[in-house]
XYZ file of C-alpha atoms in Angstrom:
771
model
C 51.870 -18.523 80.776
C 50.881 -17.592 76.735
C 50.397 -21.178 75.902
C 48.731 -21.736 79.688
C 46.328 -18.805 78.809
C 45.764 -20.191 75.246
C 44.582 -23.659 76.574
C 42.277 -21.751 78.992
C 41.181 -19.746 76.026
C 40.716 -22.908 74.023
C 38.166 -24.716 77.068
C 36.112 -21.509 77.184
C 35.461 -21.110 73.541
C 34.231 -22.918 70.333
C 37.282 -23.418 67.257
C 36.106 -21.002 65.299
C 36.650 -18.193 67.540
C 40.386 -19.842 67.721
C 41.091 -20.082 64.117
C 44.229 -18.232 64.146
C 44.289 -16.097 60.506
C 41.781 -16.020 57.280
C 43.162 -17.930 54.301
C 45.003 -17.579 52.594
C 47.272 -14.827 54.607
C 49.994 -16.141 56.636
C 48.738 -17.783 60.748
C 49.250 -15.222 63.074
C 52.815 -14.933 65.184
C 53.372 -17.066 67.838
C 51.629 -16.171 71.350
C 49.239 -13.517 69.387
C 46.879 -15.168 71.216
C 47.677 -14.456 74.507
C 45.989 -13.499 77.267
C 42.471 -15.968 77.917
C 39.343 -14.376 76.874
C 36.679 -13.552 80.239
C 36.222 -16.599 81.954
C 32.196 -17.726 81.556
C 30.669 -16.968 84.429
C 29.895 -19.993 87.220
C 26.456 -19.358 87.057
C 24.554 -16.910 85.042
C 23.740 -14.078 86.954
C 20.235 -12.256 87.187
C 20.109 -9.214 83.931
C 20.663 -6.400 85.723
C 18.156 -3.762 85.438
C 17.895 -1.830 82.431
C 16.524 1.917 82.614
C 15.324 2.648 78.579
C 16.116 6.098 77.819
C 13.195 6.242 75.240
C 13.523 9.982 74.361
C 14.888 13.027 75.538
C 13.294 15.932 77.885
C 11.391 18.239 75.999
C 14.237 20.724 76.535
C 16.791 18.939 74.962
C 15.125 18.413 71.900
C 15.965 20.138 68.645
C 13.154 21.106 66.098
C 12.922 19.172 63.087
C 14.769 19.779 60.102
C 12.985 21.064 57.012
C 12.009 18.992 53.754
C 13.466 20.586 51.252
C 13.788 17.600 48.515
C 16.454 17.490 45.497
C 15.366 14.762 42.811
C 18.243 13.706 40.360
C 18.346 10.630 38.295
C 21.997 8.532 38.560
C 22.288 5.910 35.741
C 18.501 5.262 35.262
C 18.086 5.336 38.877
C 16.258 8.290 40.466
C 18.187 9.561 44.008
C 15.991 11.953 46.867
C 17.814 14.246 48.749
C 15.566 15.801 51.250
C 18.304 17.588 53.253
C 20.777 18.295 50.447
C 20.475 22.682 51.173
C 22.787 21.408 54.768
C 25.526 21.160 51.846
C 25.462 24.675 52.148
C 26.984 25.435 55.871
C 27.584 28.673 55.609
C 23.961 29.833 54.862
C 22.226 31.282 57.528
C 19.365 28.085 57.279
C 21.781 25.963 58.095
C 24.010 27.888 60.880
C 20.304 28.181 62.325
C 20.451 24.300 62.249
C 23.532 23.113 63.315
C 23.234 25.729 66.318
C 19.973 24.289 67.230
C 21.041 20.780 66.985
C 24.820 21.052 69.251
C 22.544 23.306 72.175
C 20.036 19.747 71.880
C 22.902 17.709 71.587
C 25.323 19.326 75.037
C 21.763 20.083 77.418
C 21.010 15.968 77.108
C 24.762 15.087 77.970
C 24.924 17.561 80.367
C 22.010 16.095 81.854
C 23.441 12.977 82.318
C 23.578 12.627 85.933
C 27.263 10.285 86.065
C 29.005 12.547 83.045
C 30.448 14.986 85.899
C 32.233 11.877 87.429
C 33.793 10.001 84.403
C 34.534 13.622 82.635
C 36.552 13.849 86.153
C 38.389 10.510 85.827
C 39.152 11.442 81.767
C 40.716 14.279 82.701
C 42.789 12.927 85.383
C 44.443 10.391 83.291
C 44.555 12.655 80.642
C 46.662 15.171 83.095
C 49.072 12.252 84.259
C 50.052 11.092 80.128
C 52.834 12.483 78.668
C 52.997 12.485 74.923
C 56.285 12.585 72.960
C 55.752 11.981 69.294
C 57.078 12.670 65.693
C 60.652 12.488 66.773
C 63.612 13.831 64.228
C 66.721 13.883 64.487
C 69.334 16.209 62.842
C 73.280 17.557 63.412
C 73.240 16.118 66.763
C 69.949 16.986 67.693
C 66.964 15.586 68.625
C 63.483 16.864 67.741
C 60.106 16.312 68.861
C 56.689 17.303 69.808
C 55.475 16.814 73.415
C 52.070 17.371 75.109
C 52.265 17.935 78.766
C 49.981 18.535 81.628
C 48.789 21.697 81.514
C 49.329 21.961 77.501
C 46.625 22.560 75.108
C 48.515 21.179 72.251
C 51.847 19.442 72.113
C 54.958 21.933 71.600
C 58.296 21.259 69.545
C 61.106 20.431 71.922
C 64.795 20.188 71.126
C 67.966 18.474 72.880
C 71.679 18.662 72.495
C 71.095 14.494 72.042
C 69.323 12.006 73.990
C 70.976 12.993 78.049
C 70.665 16.467 76.592
C 68.575 19.170 78.574
C 64.885 19.819 77.011
C 64.025 23.475 75.766
C 60.825 24.420 74.161
C 61.647 25.976 70.558
C 57.551 26.543 69.625
C 54.426 26.963 71.627
C 51.753 26.952 69.585
C 49.436 29.376 71.646
C 51.512 32.072 70.347
C 49.089 31.621 66.949
C 45.961 31.292 68.466
C 43.015 33.029 66.312
C 40.818 34.734 68.696
C 39.574 32.379 71.219
C 40.203 29.413 68.706
C 43.570 27.967 69.868
C 46.541 26.647 66.795
C 48.345 23.253 67.032
C 51.748 22.778 64.723
C 50.632 20.386 61.799
C 54.029 19.324 60.605
C 57.677 20.413 61.145
C 61.419 19.419 59.325
C 64.868 20.173 60.299
C 67.807 21.292 58.315
C 70.477 18.526 57.866
C 73.100 20.301 60.503
C 69.862 21.405 62.400
C 70.269 25.058 62.382
C 67.537 25.822 61.489
C 63.534 24.101 61.347
C 60.768 24.698 59.524
C 57.327 24.292 60.949
C 53.406 24.545 60.072
C 50.508 25.819 62.414
C 46.951 26.608 62.050
C 44.300 27.305 64.632
C 40.645 25.892 65.432
C 41.753 22.678 63.454
C 41.608 23.878 59.793
C 44.911 22.437 59.406
C 45.312 25.509 56.435
C 49.031 25.660 57.777
C 51.597 28.646 57.677
C 54.858 27.577 57.231
C 57.280 29.211 58.971
C 61.228 29.146 60.036
C 63.067 29.876 63.367
C 66.592 29.155 64.267
C 67.475 26.147 66.791
C 70.371 28.179 68.796
C 68.481 30.763 69.833
C 64.288 30.240 68.937
C 64.648 33.240 66.335
C 62.050 33.524 63.776
C 63.127 34.446 60.491
C 60.143 36.022 59.320
C 58.994 33.618 56.791
C 55.276 33.065 56.676
C 53.621 31.621 53.487
C 50.103 30.478 54.280
C 48.068 28.027 52.171
C 51.117 25.109 53.237
C 49.106 22.401 54.778
C 50.257 19.656 52.619
C 54.470 19.519 54.331
C 54.982 16.452 55.927
C 57.370 16.171 53.121
C 59.109 19.351 53.663
C 62.798 18.905 52.310
C 65.983 20.640 52.764
C 68.826 20.892 50.313
C 71.953 19.269 51.610
C 73.549 23.017 52.868
C 70.089 23.991 54.908
C 70.500 26.987 52.546
C 67.168 26.126 51.111
C 64.266 24.350 51.159
C 61.456 22.412 48.996
C 57.487 22.876 50.143
C 54.119 22.055 48.916
C 51.842 24.730 48.246
C 48.148 24.793 47.548
C 47.452 27.247 44.426
C 45.934 30.599 45.549
C 42.146 31.463 44.611
C 40.720 28.139 45.292
C 37.406 28.544 47.510
C 37.101 26.842 50.432
C 34.091 24.354 49.768
C 35.205 23.846 46.337
C 35.664 20.764 44.708
C 38.903 22.173 43.304
C 40.408 23.342 45.909
C 43.338 20.820 46.225
C 43.442 20.490 42.565
C 47.452 21.749 40.925
C 49.360 21.845 44.017
C 52.880 22.623 43.364
C 56.208 22.511 44.893
C 58.840 25.118 45.297
C 62.177 26.831 45.736
C 62.713 28.990 49.010
C 66.046 29.976 49.139
C 66.771 31.291 53.106
C 67.080 35.471 53.020
C 65.133 35.891 50.028
C 61.709 36.981 49.857
C 59.173 33.841 49.117
C 57.146 36.180 46.380
C 60.421 35.065 44.602
C 59.920 30.976 45.124
C 60.128 29.435 41.763
C 57.701 26.164 41.135
C 60.119 23.441 41.041
C 57.447 20.564 40.210
C 53.938 20.830 38.773
C 52.480 19.377 35.724
C 54.441 20.272 33.081
C 57.074 22.103 35.376
C 60.354 20.788 33.953
C 59.218 18.306 31.938
C 56.973 16.551 34.286
C 54.126 14.832 32.605
C 51.414 11.938 33.621
C 50.631 14.396 36.681
C 46.825 13.794 37.838
C 44.641 16.710 39.202
C 44.676 16.175 42.804
C 48.712 15.533 42.666
C 50.240 15.664 46.663
C 53.482 16.219 45.644
C 56.963 16.204 47.625
C 60.575 15.848 46.752
C 63.330 14.056 48.560
C 67.011 15.280 48.285
C 69.148 11.769 49.806
C 72.528 12.785 50.980
C 75.499 12.130 48.995
C 73.520 11.663 46.218
C 73.507 12.713 42.305
C 69.918 12.850 42.441
C 66.591 14.409 43.549
C 63.171 12.518 43.377
C 59.268 14.216 42.913
C 57.210 11.849 45.335
C 53.486 11.836 43.475
C 50.260 11.374 45.397
C 47.198 11.119 43.383
C 44.953 11.794 45.721
C 45.006 8.823 48.677
C 45.701 6.037 46.184
C 48.362 4.145 48.035
C 50.678 3.424 44.829
C 53.046 6.838 44.351
C 55.069 7.685 40.812
C 58.616 9.046 41.178
C 60.297 11.387 39.167
C 64.124 12.045 39.303
C 66.891 14.888 38.754
C 69.768 15.977 39.543
C 70.508 17.988 42.595
C 72.502 20.281 40.628
C 69.422 21.259 38.603
C 67.378 21.249 41.351
C 69.141 23.926 43.012
C 69.547 26.016 40.184
C 65.627 25.699 40.344
C 65.933 24.469 36.617
C 64.843 20.234 36.622
C 64.746 18.466 34.089
C 62.181 15.362 35.339
C 62.248 11.644 34.151
C 59.616 9.878 35.604
C 61.061 6.334 36.568
C 58.378 4.879 38.651
C 54.798 4.917 38.053
C 51.551 4.222 39.900
C 51.436 0.616 37.951
C 55.112 -0.414 39.551
C 52.093 -0.773 43.060
C 55.226 1.350 44.966
C 53.860 2.441 47.977
C 57.512 4.310 49.677
C 61.227 4.677 49.096
C 64.415 4.767 50.632
C 67.391 6.322 48.637
C 71.089 6.544 50.025
C 73.696 8.154 47.397
C 72.215 6.493 43.982
C 70.697 3.673 45.400
C 66.917 3.949 45.445
C 64.589 1.248 47.504
C 60.743 0.771 46.563
C 58.384 -0.966 48.586
C 56.060 -2.760 46.508
C 52.754 -4.819 46.038
C 53.121 -5.912 42.849
C 53.528 -9.246 42.026
C 53.634 -9.441 45.313
C 50.397 -9.097 48.112
C 52.320 -8.892 51.123
C 54.858 -6.272 49.603
C 58.539 -6.836 48.579
C 61.295 -4.151 48.641
C 63.173 -4.249 45.148
C 66.387 -1.386 44.619
C 67.793 0.200 41.615
C 70.558 2.156 40.640
C 69.586 5.938 38.909
C 71.891 7.562 37.088
C 71.936 9.799 33.976
C 69.831 7.304 31.894
C 67.345 6.189 34.468
C 67.043 3.610 36.866
C 68.516 0.123 35.913
C 66.814 -3.091 36.346
C 65.861 -3.753 39.699
C 66.930 -6.033 41.836
C 65.016 -8.219 44.838
C 66.156 -6.307 47.951
C 63.388 -8.227 49.887
C 61.635 -11.114 48.717
C 57.905 -11.031 49.628
C 57.507 -12.850 52.919
C 55.300 -14.186 55.658
C 54.481 -10.746 57.336
C 52.862 -8.084 55.150
C 55.978 -5.261 55.205
C 54.600 -2.080 56.228
C 57.558 0.835 56.051
C 60.560 1.050 55.774
C 63.866 3.068 56.820
C 67.326 2.728 55.781
C 70.118 3.156 58.184
C 74.286 2.758 56.755
C 74.160 -0.835 58.778
C 70.614 -2.245 57.642
C 67.172 -1.777 55.875
C 64.642 -1.847 59.247
C 61.615 -3.022 57.579
C 58.319 -2.897 59.921
C 56.277 -5.907 59.305
C 52.642 -6.888 60.439
C 50.496 -10.021 60.784
C 46.687 -9.295 60.934
C 47.715 -6.045 62.597
C 50.486 -7.186 65.156
C 53.353 -5.915 64.125
C 56.991 -6.299 64.320
C 60.514 -5.071 63.454
C 63.251 -6.837 60.903
C 66.230 -5.761 59.635
C 68.571 -6.546 56.753
C 71.799 -6.161 57.274
C 73.833 -4.345 54.459
C 77.514 -4.862 54.922
C 79.610 -7.078 53.159
C 78.837 -10.733 53.519
C 75.364 -10.560 54.762
C 72.992 -12.520 54.834
C 69.792 -12.081 52.092
C 67.230 -12.996 54.896
C 65.853 -10.652 57.188
C 66.497 -11.083 60.781
C 63.965 -11.133 63.642
C 64.160 -8.334 66.500
C 62.782 -8.830 69.513
C 60.040 -6.841 71.784
C 58.725 -6.905 75.036
C 55.007 -7.326 74.032
C 52.843 -6.697 71.000
C 53.712 -3.871 69.668
C 52.964 -0.906 67.163
C 56.173 0.490 65.361
C 54.713 4.286 65.581
C 57.783 5.133 64.442
C 60.657 4.308 62.925
C 64.002 6.904 62.587
C 66.447 6.262 61.050
C 70.002 7.802 58.719
C 71.866 6.269 55.586
C 74.514 7.483 57.204
C 74.295 6.236 61.233
C 74.181 3.028 62.202
C 70.641 1.364 64.535
C 67.407 2.634 64.970
C 65.063 5.121 66.848
C 61.656 3.406 67.366
C 58.422 4.721 68.855
C 56.641 1.424 69.606
C 53.500 1.115 71.960
C 50.613 -1.188 72.994
C 47.043 -1.212 73.409
C 47.499 -1.631 77.546
C 51.026 -0.877 77.183
C 52.250 2.645 77.071
C 54.592 4.144 74.844
C 58.479 3.954 75.413
C 61.158 5.508 72.786
C 63.906 2.442 72.556
C 67.229 2.435 70.121
C 68.234 -0.709 68.141
C 71.770 -0.905 68.759
C 73.355 -1.763 65.277
C 75.443 -4.767 66.387
C 73.523 -6.620 68.572
C 69.675 -5.889 67.421
C 69.223 -5.147 71.617
C 66.192 -2.169 72.563
C 67.354 0.502 74.718
C 64.976 2.942 76.095
C 66.164 6.388 75.356
C 64.269 7.809 78.439
C 62.387 10.193 75.850
C 59.146 9.237 76.840
C 58.326 9.458 80.634
C 56.062 6.660 81.667
C 52.176 7.338 82.557
C 50.906 7.425 86.035
C 47.970 5.594 84.914
C 48.044 1.804 85.649
C 47.272 -0.895 83.231
C 48.299 -4.016 84.982
C 44.582 -4.858 85.757
C 43.917 -5.076 81.891
C 44.344 -8.219 79.620
C 44.357 -8.247 75.770
C 42.945 -11.091 74.098
C 42.815 -11.371 70.079
C 40.317 -13.648 68.551
C 38.595 -14.576 65.288
C 35.213 -13.816 64.038
C 33.834 -15.240 60.704
C 32.386 -13.090 57.931
C 29.570 -13.551 55.679
C 31.345 -15.363 53.322
C 33.384 -17.753 55.862
C 36.643 -14.847 55.801
C 37.975 -14.966 59.618
C 38.328 -11.864 61.201
C 40.510 -10.607 63.663
C 39.207 -8.886 66.812
C 41.094 -7.241 69.436
C 39.377 -7.193 72.721
C 40.491 -5.099 76.253
C 38.989 -5.704 79.640
C 38.984 -6.146 82.891
C 41.333 -9.598 84.201
C 38.234 -9.986 86.716
C 35.653 -9.571 83.721
C 33.479 -12.339 83.166
C 31.715 -13.617 80.110
C 28.240 -11.702 80.503
C 25.096 -10.149 78.512
C 25.252 -7.256 80.850
C 29.109 -6.458 79.856
C 28.915 -2.736 78.316
C 30.880 -3.109 74.923
C 32.612 -0.496 72.417
C 33.388 -1.653 68.923
C 35.177 0.238 67.408
C 36.528 -0.189 63.611
C 37.392 1.553 60.286
C 38.999 -0.491 57.639
C 39.877 1.905 54.368
C 42.997 2.988 52.868
C 44.848 -0.230 53.279
C 45.464 1.218 57.129
C 45.841 -1.797 59.633
C 44.388 -1.084 63.285
C 47.639 -1.183 64.747
C 47.548 -1.074 68.771
C 47.762 2.249 70.058
C 47.850 3.518 73.712
C 45.460 5.855 75.004
C 45.178 6.552 79.052
C 41.602 7.732 78.845
C 40.471 4.368 78.350
C 40.653 3.384 81.665
C 38.013 5.359 82.694
C 35.815 2.776 80.412
C 37.989 -0.311 81.297
C 38.141 0.108 85.303
C 34.003 0.387 85.029
C 33.759 -3.396 83.522
C 33.558 -1.985 79.658
C 35.174 -3.919 76.613
C 36.789 -1.970 74.428
C 36.548 -4.533 70.807
C 38.882 -2.897 67.530
C 37.945 -4.968 64.555
C 40.332 -5.649 61.717
C 38.039 -5.432 58.713
C 38.642 -6.315 55.257
C 39.449 -2.407 53.622
C 42.690 -1.937 55.692
C 45.742 -3.783 55.651
C 46.378 -6.047 57.933
C 47.351 -8.540 55.761
C 48.371 -7.045 52.723
C 47.356 -5.314 49.203
C 44.084 -8.353 48.941
C 43.162 -7.338 52.523
C 42.754 -4.156 51.445
C 41.003 -4.046 47.857
C 38.649 -7.115 49.029
C 36.665 -4.037 51.044
C 37.601 -1.143 48.423
C 34.858 0.065 46.022
C 32.629 -2.501 44.887
C 34.284 -4.848 47.702
C 33.257 -2.073 50.101
C 30.405 -4.031 51.197
C 32.777 -6.668 52.499
C 34.089 -3.634 54.917
C 30.492 -3.126 56.458
C 29.767 -7.048 57.063
C 32.440 -7.944 58.504
C 32.230 -5.204 61.017
C 28.448 -6.647 61.642
C 30.019 -10.087 61.797
C 32.729 -9.089 64.745
C 29.138 -7.813 66.716
C 27.190 -11.191 66.045
C 30.724 -12.794 67.372
C 30.851 -11.081 70.658
C 26.835 -11.735 71.051
C 27.647 -15.045 70.244
C 29.914 -15.802 72.604
C 28.337 -14.352 75.485
C 30.831 -11.105 75.719
C 27.935 -8.687 76.042
C 24.332 -8.514 74.032
C 22.533 -5.823 71.918
C 21.473 -3.673 74.886
C 24.974 -3.552 76.048
C 26.587 -3.094 72.942
C 27.699 0.744 70.973
C 29.388 0.606 67.469
C 31.888 3.539 67.017
C 33.312 4.538 63.634
C 35.315 7.825 63.045
C 35.989 9.347 59.542
C 35.865 6.582 57.007
C 35.038 4.426 59.260
C 31.782 5.888 59.486
C 31.206 3.735 56.376
C 31.317 0.456 58.236
C 29.309 1.797 61.808
C 26.776 3.534 60.337
C 26.728 0.649 57.179
C 25.784 -1.687 60.255
C 23.113 0.316 61.894
C 21.046 0.962 59.167
C 21.172 -2.982 57.632
C 20.920 -4.155 61.582
C 19.574 -1.615 63.928
C 18.444 -4.533 66.294
C 22.324 -5.315 67.080
C 23.178 -2.797 69.045
C 21.715 -0.254 71.698
C 23.899 2.866 70.265
C 25.782 3.985 67.390
C 28.965 6.911 67.616
C 30.534 8.030 64.070
C 32.867 10.408 64.209
C 33.409 12.662 61.844
C 32.120 10.542 60.058
C 31.486 9.857 55.715
C 27.580 9.000 55.813
C 26.288 10.789 52.537
C 28.387 8.664 49.646
C 27.060 9.756 46.784
C 27.936 13.836 47.583
C 31.043 13.104 48.842
C 33.434 13.283 46.028
C 31.694 17.478 45.033
C 32.835 18.502 48.601
C 37.025 20.036 48.832
C 38.400 16.702 50.007
C 35.963 14.315 47.916
C 38.272 13.953 44.558
C 40.998 12.854 46.232
C 39.357 9.824 47.627
C 37.604 8.717 44.560
C 40.738 6.414 44.030
C 39.448 4.628 47.192
C 35.670 4.738 47.123
C 34.678 5.591 43.097
C 32.750 8.218 41.636
C 29.236 8.313 40.994
C 30.290 9.426 37.312
C 30.125 5.599 36.365
C 27.249 3.120 36.741
C 29.679 0.481 39.188
C 30.622 3.171 41.045
C 27.413 4.748 41.914
C 25.972 1.348 42.277
C 29.264 0.607 45.019
C 28.182 4.147 46.616
C 24.747 3.825 46.856
C 25.685 0.373 49.029
C 27.922 2.261 50.771
C 25.797 5.520 51.714
C 24.149 5.470 54.771
C 22.453 8.211 54.536
C 20.215 6.677 51.786
C 20.467 3.309 53.206
C 17.851 4.926 56.420
C 14.368 3.749 56.045
C 11.301 5.461 57.516
C 9.939 3.579 60.288
C 12.697 1.610 61.931
C 13.630 1.829 65.413
C 16.915 2.679 65.206
C 19.616 2.444 68.281
C 20.462 6.223 69.911
C 22.834 7.762 67.553
C 25.050 10.613 68.312
C 26.987 12.408 65.757
C 29.814 13.939 66.544
C 31.305 16.713 63.892
C 33.827 19.647 63.572
C 32.805 22.898 61.964
C 36.336 23.271 60.721
C 36.788 19.775 59.310
C 38.710 20.078 56.207
C 38.493 16.261 55.401
C 34.737 15.261 56.176
C 32.552 18.462 55.711
C 30.024 18.429 58.556
C 27.015 18.836 56.019
C 27.353 15.280 56.355
C 26.686 14.531 59.944
C 24.071 17.462 59.856
C 22.395 15.445 56.868
C 22.607 12.025 58.583
C 20.883 13.612 62.105
C 18.559 15.151 60.038
C 17.691 11.467 58.152
C 17.565 9.538 61.258
C 15.878 11.864 63.462
C 12.665 11.867 60.908
C 12.856 8.165 60.358
C 13.792 6.492 63.609
C 10.278 4.448 65.207
C 12.896 3.636 68.463
C 12.001 6.870 70.058
C 15.984 6.999 71.141
C 17.856 10.067 70.596
C 19.468 10.566 67.499
C 22.065 13.664 68.497
C 24.548 15.752 66.873
C 27.919 17.401 68.662
C 29.334 20.098 66.865
C 33.050 21.455 67.389
C 32.823 25.000 66.946
C 36.472 25.852 67.200
C 37.658 22.428 65.747
C 38.156 20.108 62.510
C 39.168 16.701 61.878
C 40.534 15.721 64.869
C 44.524 16.614 63.911
C 45.124 19.870 66.160
C 42.354 19.291 68.533
C 43.369 20.306 72.086
C 43.207 18.785 75.264
C 40.438 19.845 76.320
C 38.369 19.121 73.202
C 39.391 15.397 73.526
C 38.739 14.954 77.077
C 35.244 16.583 77.088
C 34.092 14.888 73.614
C 35.539 11.305 75.301
C 33.247 11.940 78.160
C 30.305 12.606 76.404
C 30.696 9.847 74.247
C 31.051 7.030 77.296
C 28.619 9.091 79.049
C 25.441 9.064 76.209
C 26.872 5.012 75.843
C 25.946 4.002 79.866
C 22.783 6.232 79.374
C 21.900 4.133 76.699
C 23.445 1.704 78.303
C 20.714 1.599 81.279
C 23.747 2.158 83.729
C 22.669 2.412 86.660
C 23.650 6.126 87.676
C 23.882 7.360 84.148
C 20.049 7.464 82.956
C 18.774 11.378 83.363
C 15.623 11.388 86.360
C 13.376 12.709 83.968
C 14.032 9.807 80.796
C 13.729 7.542 83.988
C 9.814 9.192 85.487
C 9.161 8.828 81.224
C 9.765 5.549 81.083
C 8.101 4.340 84.307
C 9.315 1.110 85.915
C 12.666 -1.030 85.051
C 12.085 -3.234 81.872
C 13.352 -6.036 81.268
C 16.065 -6.629 78.614
């Protein structure tokens, strides 16, 4: 079937669209160009009527932001910033601006005739989906976060094995602050499963308070440690009587660029006041040297090992450093740290068992390989190769007693391999076959247990939690993840390739109804990210059916800056090469138009967070190519990003204005500084959260002000504000549903789709215009 569909595809599209992979990256796995592209229409149908939306009803128009220019010269270049004052988000003037913009946006969005209908469908699809994620196993118990119908944020659940009855341990609703809903940010059970530490925060702030409970009776132990945001790597001591956690220093101001400087790891002993917790890892503590100012540290205490490890992250840099000490010294609160892995070693992850330390590294291996060292009193032994570089990019690894399990990808299509560790085992990893092109969202293993637990999903295949049988490699459904009621059987998925400005072939994944035909009238949403070496992998979302079932297309661009083809792909869209990320995204849009999937009047683009760089960057370079743009909680002013609380941590990825080359690269990727007066820009819907700890809300505010003053198209520029929300982590079900309804309705309005154009805009526009 796949071969037949590929044949049909070859007849419909030119060879350039079917090229398998960018050289010198490996070819995609057999069958990765799966279902056929939409067939060409038998004859070009007459264009659907398009009702232009030249502007907003007067009642929905926010007042213009006052211009208060700040001029500065950076490396001989004058930079003019007309809206720097909006960076003082808490000032009265800025708050009034945010209120006015949000009020205008919500009035305009509420006036869209079809919004109520599509919102109802999104709520229906959302309510029919149960989400299970963040699985952990300890002491025979299975822990997980679960979002079930009726819940706003996930609860922490536990079972006695997969067949056991479910119990809710933590409902974060009890930690709400006023009207701001709370969410569980992270959790970690003790090795015996008797205790669990977890972090909870309200309003999307991610500013977690660390708490501990007894899983046997749900009793809270009375521990409440604030400033505990960065603890997804919290570690328990072997006996469960103490744990090691990271804490932000006291006194850091929320909006200060040094808010996250000098994070430390503390040791807490159960039953002892938190005030007595001692620092076990920080710059200079226990002899630790070479620790960056913006460090994000965590501790690993392997079972049956004489050594423990400190993992050191330098902001968002992918490479880590690793320091070692003895478990005995760490348990006394008196570690003596020796650095055994440096940032220049290219290591991005470790797995440890006894005194073996497995290292995932891209040094000398752009697609990554796995090394193993022995750790002793004199440091680490000479590394030997456990898994050589292969044809796929190794993304992650998990150690079990039978095998080292490897998650790998080619162009964003993931697969599972395992390297058997027993006597006589082959040195070549074996491929574990799955039923569809999956994303392995999580691998759960234990070095003392065979097999693995996987959370897998696809773009149109719902998530499932499976166990990998150690002897056969067969997959078995654990039943932990209920099947959703949403039916995607009428949808298809295809992988094609666009050609970028320099000839590089960029993968594009398209989702659409099987009955869709190639047409300029297809409503299409192109999504891109391309940062931090993170590949765009499949993920299931039942609510996207609300778009697809209306004949819409969703396309995901696997642009450079991501990790689809290894570290070289990442570095080709980083700092000085970030322009490639933007141009790749434009190339994907051009591709969709050139080969008849859609047209500029029916094409929108969206980028979230760092995805604001390609989406807004594409808009300012090619405003003629898009009908609408949706930058969600996006970075848009790159010259000022590093001066925000989360900015210094991102310098390893984007660079700094402190150097001439860094300034020039940031200026090119900064959409805010590329906006030109008198340009006909597409319609824009910016979203932001007032409690966003990752991308400050002034990023959206400044861009909204600049575009509203500059655009000559008459199309709306709206800024939607989530007053009790952040970057998305911790968002409630209702917040996500309402935002998606606004986005879909906004796009269908701007596409001129019947039933989505407000009456006043229709009267203002006059008769329908030709495309």
